[in-house]
Short mmCIF file of C-alpha atoms in Angstrom, two decimals:
data_model
loop_
_atom_site.label_atom_id
_atom_site.label_comp_id
_atom_site.label_asym_id
_atom_site.label_seq_id
_atom_site.Cartn_x
_atom_site.Cartn_y
_atom_site.Cartn_z
CA UNK Z 83 -2.66 -2.63 40.99
CA UNK Z 84 -5.41 -2.79 43.63
CA UNK Z 85 -7.12 -0.07 45.48
CA UNK Z 86 -10.49 -0.30 47.73
CA UNK Z 87 -12.60 1.31 45.14
CA UNK Z 88 -11.27 -0.82 42.32
CA UNK Z 89 -13.53 -4.35 43.32
CA UNK Z 90 -15.79 -3.59 41.06
CA UNK Z 91 -18.61 -3.02 43.87
CA UNK Z 92 -20.69 0.23 43.35
CA UNK Z 93 -20.01 2.24 46.62
CA UNK Z 94 -23.25 2.95 48.93
CA UNK Z 95 -26.60 2.84 48.13
CA UNK Z 96 -29.41 0.76 49.84
CA UNK Z 97 -29.19 -2.49 52.08
CA UNK Z 98 -27.96 -5.56 50.94
CA UNK Z 99 -29.93 -8.67 50.76
CA UNK Z 100 -28.04 -12.01 51.22
CA UNK Z 101 -28.99 -12.71 47.67
CA UNK Z 102 -27.36 -9.29 46.15
CA UNK Z 103 -24.13 -9.90 48.16
CA UNK Z 104 -23.70 -13.19 46.92
CA UNK Z 105 -24.30 -12.08 42.86
CA UNK Z 106 -22.09 -9.25 43.38
CA UNK Z 107 -19.32 -11.42 44.63
CA UNK Z 108 -19.84 -13.65 41.91
CA UNK Z 109 -20.12 -11.39 39.32
CA UNK Z 110 -16.84 -9.38 40.31
CA UNK Z 111 -14.11 -11.66 41.85
CA UNK Z 112 -13.55 -13.23 38.72
CA UNK Z 113 -13.06 -11.20 35.48
CA UNK Z 114 -12.51 -12.86 32.42
CA UNK Z 115 -10.88 -12.30 29.43
CA UNK Z 116 -7.53 -12.78 27.88
CA UNK Z 117 -4.43 -12.43 30.39
CA UNK Z 118 -2.98 -9.27 29.40
CA UNK Z 119 -2.17 -6.63 32.39
CA UNK Z 120 0.52 -7.29 35.06
CA UNK Z 121 0.75 -5.11 38.29
CA UNK Z 122 2.90 -5.38 41.48
CA UNK Z 123 2.87 -3.91 45.26
CA UNK Z 124 6.13 -3.89 46.54
CA UNK Z 125 6.40 -3.43 50.45
CA UNK Z 126 9.54 -2.17 52.18
CA UNK Z 127 10.99 -1.62 55.66
CA UNK Z 128 12.65 1.87 56.07
CA UNK Z 129 16.15 1.64 57.85
CA UNK Z 130 18.74 3.98 58.85
CA UNK Z 131 21.31 4.03 55.88
CA UNK Z 132 24.24 3.81 58.07
CA UNK Z 133 23.08 1.15 60.16
CA UNK Z 134 20.11 -0.66 59.53
CA UNK Z 135 19.89 -2.56 62.74
CA UNK Z 136 19.20 0.55 64.32
CA UNK Z 137 15.21 1.15 64.94
CA UNK Z 138 14.14 4.58 63.11
CA UNK Z 139 12.40 7.05 65.53
CA UNK Z 140 8.81 7.84 64.73
CA UNK Z 141 9.25 11.31 64.47
CA UNK Z 142 12.40 10.62 61.54
CA UNK Z 143 9.79 8.02 60.25
CA UNK Z 144 6.48 10.32 59.97
CA UNK Z 145 8.91 13.27 58.68
CA UNK Z 146 10.36 10.94 56.38
CA UNK Z 147 6.96 9.54 54.98
CA UNK Z 148 5.73 13.26 54.36
CA UNK Z 149 8.86 13.64 52.49
CA UNK Z 150 8.17 10.97 50.28
CA UNK Z 151 4.37 11.55 49.64
CA UNK Z 152 5.32 14.73 48.19
CA UNK Z 153 7.23 12.80 45.26
CA UNK Z 154 5.49 12.54 41.72
CA UNK Z 155 5.26 9.25 41.49
CA UNK Z 156 3.04 6.63 38.76
CA UNK Z 157 2.27 3.76 41.27
CA UNK Z 158 0.33 4.48 44.11
CA UNK Z 159 2.23 5.29 47.15
CA UNK Z 160 0.95 4.05 51.16
CA UNK Z 161 2.34 3.31 54.12
CA UNK Z 162 1.62 0.15 56.73
CA UNK Z 163 0.92 0.51 60.19
CA UNK Z 164 4.47 0.02 60.94
CA UNK Z 165 5.80 2.48 58.74
CA UNK Z 166 6.61 0.14 56.16
CA UNK Z 167 6.75 1.59 52.38
CA UNK Z 168 4.35 0.58 49.65
CA UNK Z 169 4.47 0.92 46.19
CA UNK Z 170 1.33 -0.33 44.23
CA UNK Z 171 1.52 -0.17 40.33
CA UNK Z 172 -1.27 0.60 38.01
CA UNK Z 173 -2.32 -2.11 35.29
CA UNK Z 174 0.49 -2.32 32.98
CA UNK Z 175 0.16 -3.91 29.51
CA UNK Z 176 3.24 -5.82 29.53
CA UNK Z 177 5.58 -7.50 32.21
CA UNK Z 178 8.42 -4.76 31.29
CA UNK Z 179 6.25 -1.89 31.04
CA UNK Z 180 5.39 -2.73 35.00
CA UNK Z 181 9.17 -3.21 35.81
CA UNK Z 182 10.33 0.12 34.19
CA UNK Z 183 7.57 1.94 35.87
CA UNK Z 184 8.46 0.39 39.76
CA UNK Z 185 11.89 0.53 38.96
CA UNK Z 186 11.71 4.51 37.98
CA UNK Z 187 9.23 5.43 41.06
CA UNK Z 188 11.57 3.51 43.46
CA UNK Z 189 15.12 5.07 41.94
CA UNK Z 190 12.63 8.40 43.14
CA UNK Z 191 11.70 7.47 46.25
CA UNK Z 192 15.23 6.31 47.45
CA UNK Z 193 16.62 9.34 45.93
CA UNK Z 194 14.13 11.13 48.25
CA UNK Z 195 15.09 8.92 51.53
CA UNK Z 196 18.68 9.49 50.96
CA UNK Z 197 19.28 12.94 52.24
CA UNK Z 198 17.43 12.14 55.49
CA UNK Z 199 19.74 9.09 56.19
CA UNK Z 200 17.20 6.47 55.14
CA UNK Z 201 17.09 3.39 52.95
CA UNK Z 202 14.78 0.70 52.03
CA UNK Z 203 15.75 -2.88 52.98
CA UNK Z 204 13.94 -5.78 51.52
CA UNK Z 205 13.12 -8.73 53.86
CA UNK Z 206 10.10 -10.58 54.61
CA UNK Z 207 9.75 -9.90 58.38
CA UNK Z 208 12.35 -7.08 60.28
CA UNK Z 209 15.23 -9.18 61.10
CA UNK Z 210 16.21 -6.87 64.00
CA UNK Z 211 13.13 -4.76 65.68
CA UNK Z 212 10.33 -6.83 66.75
CA UNK Z 213 8.01 -5.84 67.85
CA UNK Z 214 7.88 -2.56 65.93
CA UNK Z 215 6.13 0.73 67.45
CA UNK Z 216 2.96 1.28 65.20
CA UNK Z 217 2.81 4.57 64.05
CA UNK Z 218 -0.25 4.78 61.69
CA UNK Z 219 -3.21 5.58 63.99
CA UNK Z 220 -6.04 5.27 62.02
CA UNK Z 221 -9.57 3.91 62.62
CA UNK Z 222 -9.09 0.64 60.35
CA UNK Z 223 -5.54 0.22 61.67
CA UNK Z 224 -6.58 0.43 65.89
CA UNK Z 225 -10.24 -1.75 64.84
CA UNK Z 226 -7.44 -4.51 63.04
CA UNK Z 227 -5.08 -4.53 66.11
CA UNK Z 228 -7.79 -5.06 68.16
CA UNK Z 229 -9.81 -7.96 66.31
CA UNK Z 230 -6.37 -9.83 65.21
CA UNK Z 231 -5.06 -9.49 68.56
CA UNK Z 232 -7.80 -11.72 69.83
CA UNK Z 233 -5.95 -14.68 68.20
CA UNK Z 234 -2.53 -13.65 69.51
CA UNK Z 235 0.49 -11.77 68.30
CA UNK Z 236 0.76 -12.45 64.58
CA UNK Z 237 -1.61 -9.82 63.55
CA UNK Z 238 0.59 -7.14 65.03
CA UNK Z 239 3.60 -8.60 63.62
CA UNK Z 240 1.92 -8.80 60.44
CA UNK Z 241 0.78 -5.14 60.29
CA UNK Z 242 3.87 -3.75 61.31
CA UNK Z 243 6.86 -5.86 61.03
CA UNK Z 244 6.41 -7.62 57.42
CA UNK Z 245 7.15 -6.73 54.08
CA UNK Z 246 6.17 -8.68 50.70
CA UNK Z 247 6.41 -8.52 46.84
CA UNK Z 248 2.71 -9.15 45.75
CA UNK Z 249 2.02 -9.94 41.85
CA UNK Z 250 -1.43 -9.00 40.15
CA UNK Z 251 -2.48 -10.77 37.24
CA UNK Z 252 -5.61 -11.05 34.84
CA UNK Z 253 -7.89 -14.04 36.53
CA UNK Z 254 -7.84 -15.16 32.81
CA UNK Z 255 -10.12 -16.86 30.34
CA UNK Z 256 -13.77 -18.34 30.87
CA UNK Z 257 -12.98 -21.79 29.49
CA UNK Z 258 -10.71 -24.97 30.42
CA UNK Z 259 -7.11 -25.27 30.05
CA UNK Z 260 -3.86 -23.37 31.58
CA UNK Z 261 -5.23 -19.81 30.58
CA UNK Z 262 -8.51 -20.56 32.06
CA UNK Z 263 -9.47 -18.72 35.35
CA UNK Z 264 -10.51 -22.49 36.75
CA UNK Z 265 -6.91 -23.61 36.22
CA UNK Z 266 -5.13 -20.26 37.00
CA UNK Z 267 -7.17 -20.50 40.53
CA UNK Z 268 -5.78 -23.63 41.19
CA UNK Z 269 -2.46 -23.21 39.86
CA UNK Z 270 -2.03 -20.58 42.28
CA UNK Z 271 -2.58 -22.24 44.86
CA UNK Z 272 -0.01 -25.03 44.30
CA UNK Z 273 2.56 -22.94 42.68
CA UNK Z 274 2.00 -20.27 45.34
CA UNK Z 275 3.76 -22.71 47.54
CA UNK Z 276 6.60 -23.31 45.44
CA UNK Z 277 7.10 -19.27 45.38
CA UNK Z 278 6.90 -19.26 48.81
CA UNK Z 279 9.68 -21.85 49.06
CA UNK Z 280 12.02 -20.06 46.30
CA UNK Z 281 11.55 -16.73 47.77
CA UNK Z 282 11.75 -17.70 51.46
CA UNK Z 283 13.55 -14.66 52.83
CA UNK Z 284 12.36 -14.37 56.41
CA UNK Z 285 14.37 -16.64 58.89
CA UNK Z 286 14.92 -13.94 61.57
CA UNK Z 287 12.85 -11.98 63.46
CA UNK Z 288 13.51 -9.30 66.19
CA UNK Z 289 16.83 -10.85 66.55
CA UNK Z 290 16.11 -14.24 66.45
CA UNK Z 291 16.17 -17.30 64.56
CA UNK Z 292 12.63 -18.47 64.14
CA UNK Z 293 12.90 -22.23 62.94
CA UNK Z 294 11.04 -21.16 59.47
CA UNK Z 295 12.73 -19.90 56.25
CA UNK Z 296 9.68 -17.42 55.53
CA UNK Z 297 8.16 -16.29 59.09
CA UNK Z 298 6.13 -14.13 57.17
CA UNK Z 299 4.36 -17.00 56.00
CA UNK Z 300 4.21 -18.27 59.31
CA UNK Z 301 2.94 -15.14 60.58
CA UNK Z 302 0.11 -15.24 58.01
CA UNK Z 303 -0.69 -18.87 58.81
CA UNK Z 304 -1.35 -18.51 62.37
CA UNK Z 305 -2.97 -14.97 61.89
CA UNK Z 306 -6.60 -15.62 62.69
CA UNK Z 307 -8.98 -18.80 62.30
CA UNK Z 308 -10.63 -17.93 58.60
CA UNK Z 309 -9.27 -14.47 57.68
CA UNK Z 310 -6.09 -15.30 56.22
CA UNK Z 311 -7.63 -18.94 54.79
CA UNK Z 312 -7.79 -19.57 50.93
CA UNK Z 313 -11.66 -20.81 50.28
CA UNK Z 314 -12.05 -24.53 49.83
CA UNK Z 315 -10.14 -25.85 46.51
CA UNK Z 316 -13.06 -28.26 46.10
CA UNK Z 317 -15.98 -26.65 43.92
CA UNK Z 318 -16.46 -23.77 41.51
CA UNK Z 319 -13.90 -20.95 42.41
CA UNK Z 320 -16.69 -18.52 42.26
CA UNK Z 321 -19.10 -20.04 43.96
CA UNK Z 322 -16.40 -20.86 46.81
CA UNK Z 323 -15.26 -17.56 46.88
CA UNK Z 324 -18.20 -15.97 47.76
CA UNK Z 325 -19.23 -18.50 50.18
CA UNK Z 326 -16.04 -17.49 51.97
CA UNK Z 327 -16.46 -14.03 51.95
CA UNK Z 328 -20.03 -14.11 53.71
CA UNK Z 329 -18.57 -16.68 56.02
CA UNK Z 330 -15.74 -14.97 57.28
CA UNK Z 331 -16.14 -12.68 60.45
CA UNK Z 332 -16.35 -8.98 60.08
CA UNK Z 333 -13.57 -7.02 61.09
CA UNK Z 334 -14.76 -4.15 62.01
CA UNK Z 335 -18.33 -1.93 61.28
CA UNK Z 336 -17.20 1.74 60.32
CA UNK Z 337 -18.77 4.72 62.01
CA UNK Z 338 -19.06 8.14 61.41
CA UNK Z 339 -17.69 9.36 64.76
CA UNK Z 340 -15.57 7.61 67.28
CA UNK Z 341 -13.80 4.20 67.30
CA UNK Z 342 -15.07 1.66 65.03
CA UNK Z 343 -16.85 -1.30 66.35
CA UNK Z 344 -15.27 -4.35 66.55
CA UNK Z 345 -17.72 -7.23 66.80
CA UNK Z 346 -16.31 -10.86 67.95
CA UNK Z 347 -17.87 -13.56 65.46
CA UNK Z 348 -20.35 -11.73 63.38
CA UNK Z 349 -19.70 -13.15 60.15
CA UNK Z 350 -20.67 -10.80 56.76
CA UNK Z 351 -23.87 -13.38 56.40
CA UNK Z 352 -25.02 -13.04 59.55
CA UNK Z 353 -25.04 -8.93 59.32
CA UNK Z 354 -26.95 -9.14 56.36
CA UNK Z 355 -29.53 -11.43 58.08
CA UNK Z 356 -29.63 -9.41 61.29
CA UNK Z 357 -29.17 -6.20 60.30
CA UNK Z 358 -27.26 -5.45 63.24
CA UNK Z 359 -25.58 -3.27 64.51
CA UNK Z 360 -27.10 -1.21 61.14
CA UNK Z 361 -27.81 -2.58 57.83
CA UNK Z 362 -24.79 -3.52 55.56
CA UNK Z 363 -24.79 -1.86 51.98
CA UNK Z 364 -22.49 -2.58 49.28
CA UNK Z 365 -19.65 -0.40 50.75
CA UNK Z 366 -19.43 -2.17 53.49
CA UNK Z 367 -19.16 -6.02 51.24
CA UNK Z 368 -16.80 -3.83 49.21
CA UNK Z 369 -15.03 -2.88 52.52
CA UNK Z 370 -15.10 -6.21 54.10
CA UNK Z 371 -13.12 -7.69 50.66
CA UNK Z 372 -10.06 -5.57 52.20
CA UNK Z 373 -9.82 -7.11 55.47
CA UNK Z 374 -9.62 -10.60 53.90
CA UNK Z 375 -5.97 -11.79 53.54
CA UNK Z 376 -5.84 -15.35 51.89
CA UNK Z 377 -2.71 -16.03 49.76
CA UNK Z 378 -4.41 -15.75 46.44
CA UNK Z 379 -6.88 -12.93 46.71
CA UNK Z 380 -9.50 -12.64 43.71
CA UNK Z 381 -10.65 -8.54 43.06
CA UNK Z 382 -11.67 -9.23 39.53
CA UNK Z 383 -7.86 -10.19 38.73
CA UNK Z 384 -5.81 -12.50 41.15
CA UNK Z 385 -3.35 -11.02 43.54
CA UNK Z 386 -0.72 -13.51 44.76
CA UNK Z 387 0.39 -12.66 48.28
CA UNK Z 388 2.52 -15.38 49.47
CA UNK Z 389 6.47 -13.91 48.14
CA UNK Z 390 8.74 -12.39 50.47
CA UNK Z 391 10.11 -9.20 49.93
CA UNK Z 392 13.48 -9.93 48.27
CA UNK Z 393 16.90 -8.26 48.89
CA UNK Z 394 18.75 -6.04 46.92
CA UNK Z 395 17.65 -3.11 45.16
CA UNK Z 396 16.11 -5.03 42.19
CA UNK Z 397 15.29 -8.31 43.74
CA UNK Z 398 11.57 -7.53 43.60
CA UNK Z 399 11.92 -7.94 39.89
CA UNK Z 400 12.82 -11.70 39.80
CA UNK Z 401 9.48 -13.18 41.35
CA UNK Z 402 7.43 -10.95 39.58
CA UNK Z 403 8.89 -11.91 35.63
CA UNK Z 404 8.79 -15.69 37.01
CA UNK Z 405 5.57 -15.19 38.24
CA UNK Z 406 4.16 -13.45 35.03
CA UNK Z 407 5.92 -15.78 32.81
CA UNK Z 408 4.44 -18.84 34.32
CA UNK Z 409 0.77 -17.75 34.22
CA UNK Z 410 0.61 -15.66 31.36
CA UNK Z 411 2.38 -17.56 29.04
CA UNK Z 412 0.36 -20.52 27.37
CA UNK Z 413 3.73 -22.86 27.18
CA UNK Z 414 5.11 -22.12 30.46
CA UNK Z 415 1.59 -22.22 32.20
CA UNK Z 416 1.20 -25.68 31.01
CA UNK Z 417 4.36 -26.62 32.33
CA UNK Z 418 3.89 -25.17 35.46
CA UNK Z 419 0.41 -26.83 35.84
CA UNK Z 420 2.34 -30.27 35.20
CA UNK Z 421 5.46 -29.43 37.72
CA UNK Z 422 2.66 -28.58 40.67
CA UNK Z 423 0.37 -31.77 39.76
CA UNK Z 424 2.37 -33.88 42.37
CA UNK Z 425 2.12 -31.66 45.10
CA UNK Z 426 -1.56 -32.03 45.10
CA UNK Z 427 -1.70 -34.62 47.43
CA UNK Z 428 0.47 -32.69 49.96
CA UNK Z 429 -2.34 -30.34 50.06
CA UNK Z 430 -5.17 -32.50 50.47
CA UNK Z 431 -5.41 -31.91 54.25
CA UNK Z 432 -7.13 -28.57 54.28
CA UNK Z 433 -6.98 -24.67 52.54
CA UNK Z 434 -3.79 -22.85 52.06
CA UNK Z 435 -1.98 -21.63 54.06
CA UNK Z 436 -2.65 -24.18 56.91
CA UNK Z 437 -1.79 -27.48 54.85
CA UNK Z 438 1.13 -29.35 55.05
CA UNK Z 439 2.11 -28.18 51.84
CA UNK Z 440 2.16 -24.55 52.35
CA UNK Z 441 3.90 -24.95 56.22
CA UNK Z 442 6.62 -27.48 54.41
CA UNK Z 443 7.27 -24.38 52.18
CA UNK Z 444 7.47 -21.80 54.42
CA UNK Z 445 9.52 -24.06 57.31
CA UNK Z 446 11.82 -25.82 54.68
CA UNK Z 447 11.93 -23.97 51.35
CA UNK Z 448 13.56 -25.40 48.53
CA UNK Z 449 15.41 -28.27 50.95
CA UNK Z 450 11.98 -30.41 50.79
CA UNK Z 451 12.75 -32.81 47.89
CA UNK Z 452 9.15 -32.06 46.11
CA UNK Z 453 9.18 -28.80 46.19
CA UNK Z 454 12.52 -28.66 44.78
CA UNK Z 455 11.67 -30.41 41.98
CA UNK Z 456 9.14 -28.44 41.12
CA UNK Z 457 10.87 -25.49 41.58
CA UNK Z 458 13.41 -26.58 39.24
CA UNK Z 459 10.95 -27.48 36.12
CA UNK Z 460 9.24 -24.16 36.75
CA UNK Z 461 12.31 -21.86 36.77
CA UNK Z 462 13.39 -23.39 33.84
CA UNK Z 463 9.85 -23.04 32.32
CA UNK Z 464 9.79 -19.08 32.96
CA UNK Z 465 13.33 -18.65 31.74
CA UNK Z 466 12.32 -20.17 28.59
CA UNK Z 467 9.51 -18.18 28.31
CA UNK Z 468 10.75 -14.68 29.44
CA UNK Z 469 11.78 -13.95 25.93
CA UNK Z 470 8.49 -14.52 24.58
CA UNK Z 471 7.22 -11.99 26.72
CA UNK Z 472 9.47 -9.42 25.76
CA UNK Z 473 11.51 -9.19 29.13
CA UNK Z 474 15.15 -7.47 28.34
CA UNK Z 475 18.47 -9.97 28.59
CA UNK Z 476 18.72 -8.08 31.95
CA UNK Z 477 15.67 -9.28 33.14
CA UNK Z 478 16.16 -12.70 31.77
CA UNK Z 479 19.52 -12.56 33.48
CA UNK Z 480 18.33 -11.75 36.75
CA UNK Z 481 16.26 -14.52 37.09
CA UNK Z 482 19.16 -17.09 35.38
CA UNK Z 483 21.32 -15.78 38.14
CA UNK Z 484 18.66 -16.36 41.18
CA UNK Z 485 18.13 -19.54 39.48
CA UNK Z 486 21.57 -20.43 39.62
CA UNK Z 487 21.95 -19.05 42.86
CA UNK Z 488 19.49 -20.31 44.77
CA UNK Z 489 16.83 -22.97 42.72
CA UNK Z 490 19.54 -24.95 41.46
CA UNK Z 491 21.05 -26.03 44.83
CA UNK Z 492 18.03 -26.25 46.54
CA UNK Z 493 18.47 -23.15 48.50
CA UNK Z 494 16.68 -19.77 49.11
CA UNK Z 495 17.33 -16.11 50.01
CA UNK Z 496 16.71 -17.05 53.86
CA UNK Z 497 19.79 -19.58 53.84
CA UNK Z 498 22.15 -16.63 53.55
CA UNK Z 499 20.35 -14.75 56.64
CA UNK Z 500 21.04 -17.62 58.52
CA UNK Z 501 24.55 -17.80 57.68
CA UNK Z 502 24.79 -14.03 58.40
CA UNK Z 503 23.08 -14.77 61.57
CA UNK Z 504 25.22 -17.81 62.76
#
């Protein structure tokens, strides 16, 4: 649903002042109005059909990338540095429009990959191959690996070995109440931990148990001192996000020739004030936004980035349906707000994903009593709301089956991976 050019910030132009940058961010990060559109970004690991434990050689992966790029799709097709395939839907007018469009694109992609002996796997991190070789060598990824590598191996693992289901929803109304953007922003950072716990699907990485049900979320937690953090939960969301963007270090300064510069500890605010290594413009601010990876990223709409890729060909539909129902149906949204209210105390020691609530969700899943209680309530609210959203009986049935299989007993998909690995 999002692309770097869809941020609302104009491209290029004269150098920005600090005040102009703050005004731009406040204007475009939360575009308010009645919640209508929904989108998703689906990431997949590409694997050998005959034996997914065998690594795909880079030359075969490159050939597969070329093949899939020739397939006509509705969604935008991109590839991550480790060769993970990503489909990003355009904004859809309804949940079912989004689900049907992505399902059709996935069928086309799988049909293109099958003659090559390749398929798609839904895991939050690669359970077999770590480290994965980086197959995309572009200035952005060269700079990203250098910048994130300064704080440890989590950055490279995130780039090359992780996959997710990202849900994109409108920011909400410019008023109070469960559909208002302020309450939706707050809900996203509490409900997000419940989504991490319920859909955790990455307990094994590189052939070893990690001690986390969502190793992917653990990687994001350790990624960088500020780049993967949410802004302060206190204060007005627009102001907090604008300050967070400007006070986060610049990952890279793009250059027309040669490798991009990768400064150390240069915040975007410092760049604007100093004018060094060159003056920053609106396009630089737009690009800087694409290098921030908080669990919820406001890009006009809300981009929820915390859900592991799901098992099975259609497992991705469940978190997309549940999350959309809980945010966009007024009754379900009110129930979700009430259900996550007790979790706020667990999140009081800092911003997501480094607070106790999010760490517990990633480590323990729904074995944690507070998260389990909240999950039971929000899944029931989603099941009640889905028919009102126009969801088909098949989609409602898929959510009900997930609820019965995992949520009711206090489990998650990661538990089944652990059984196989034992």
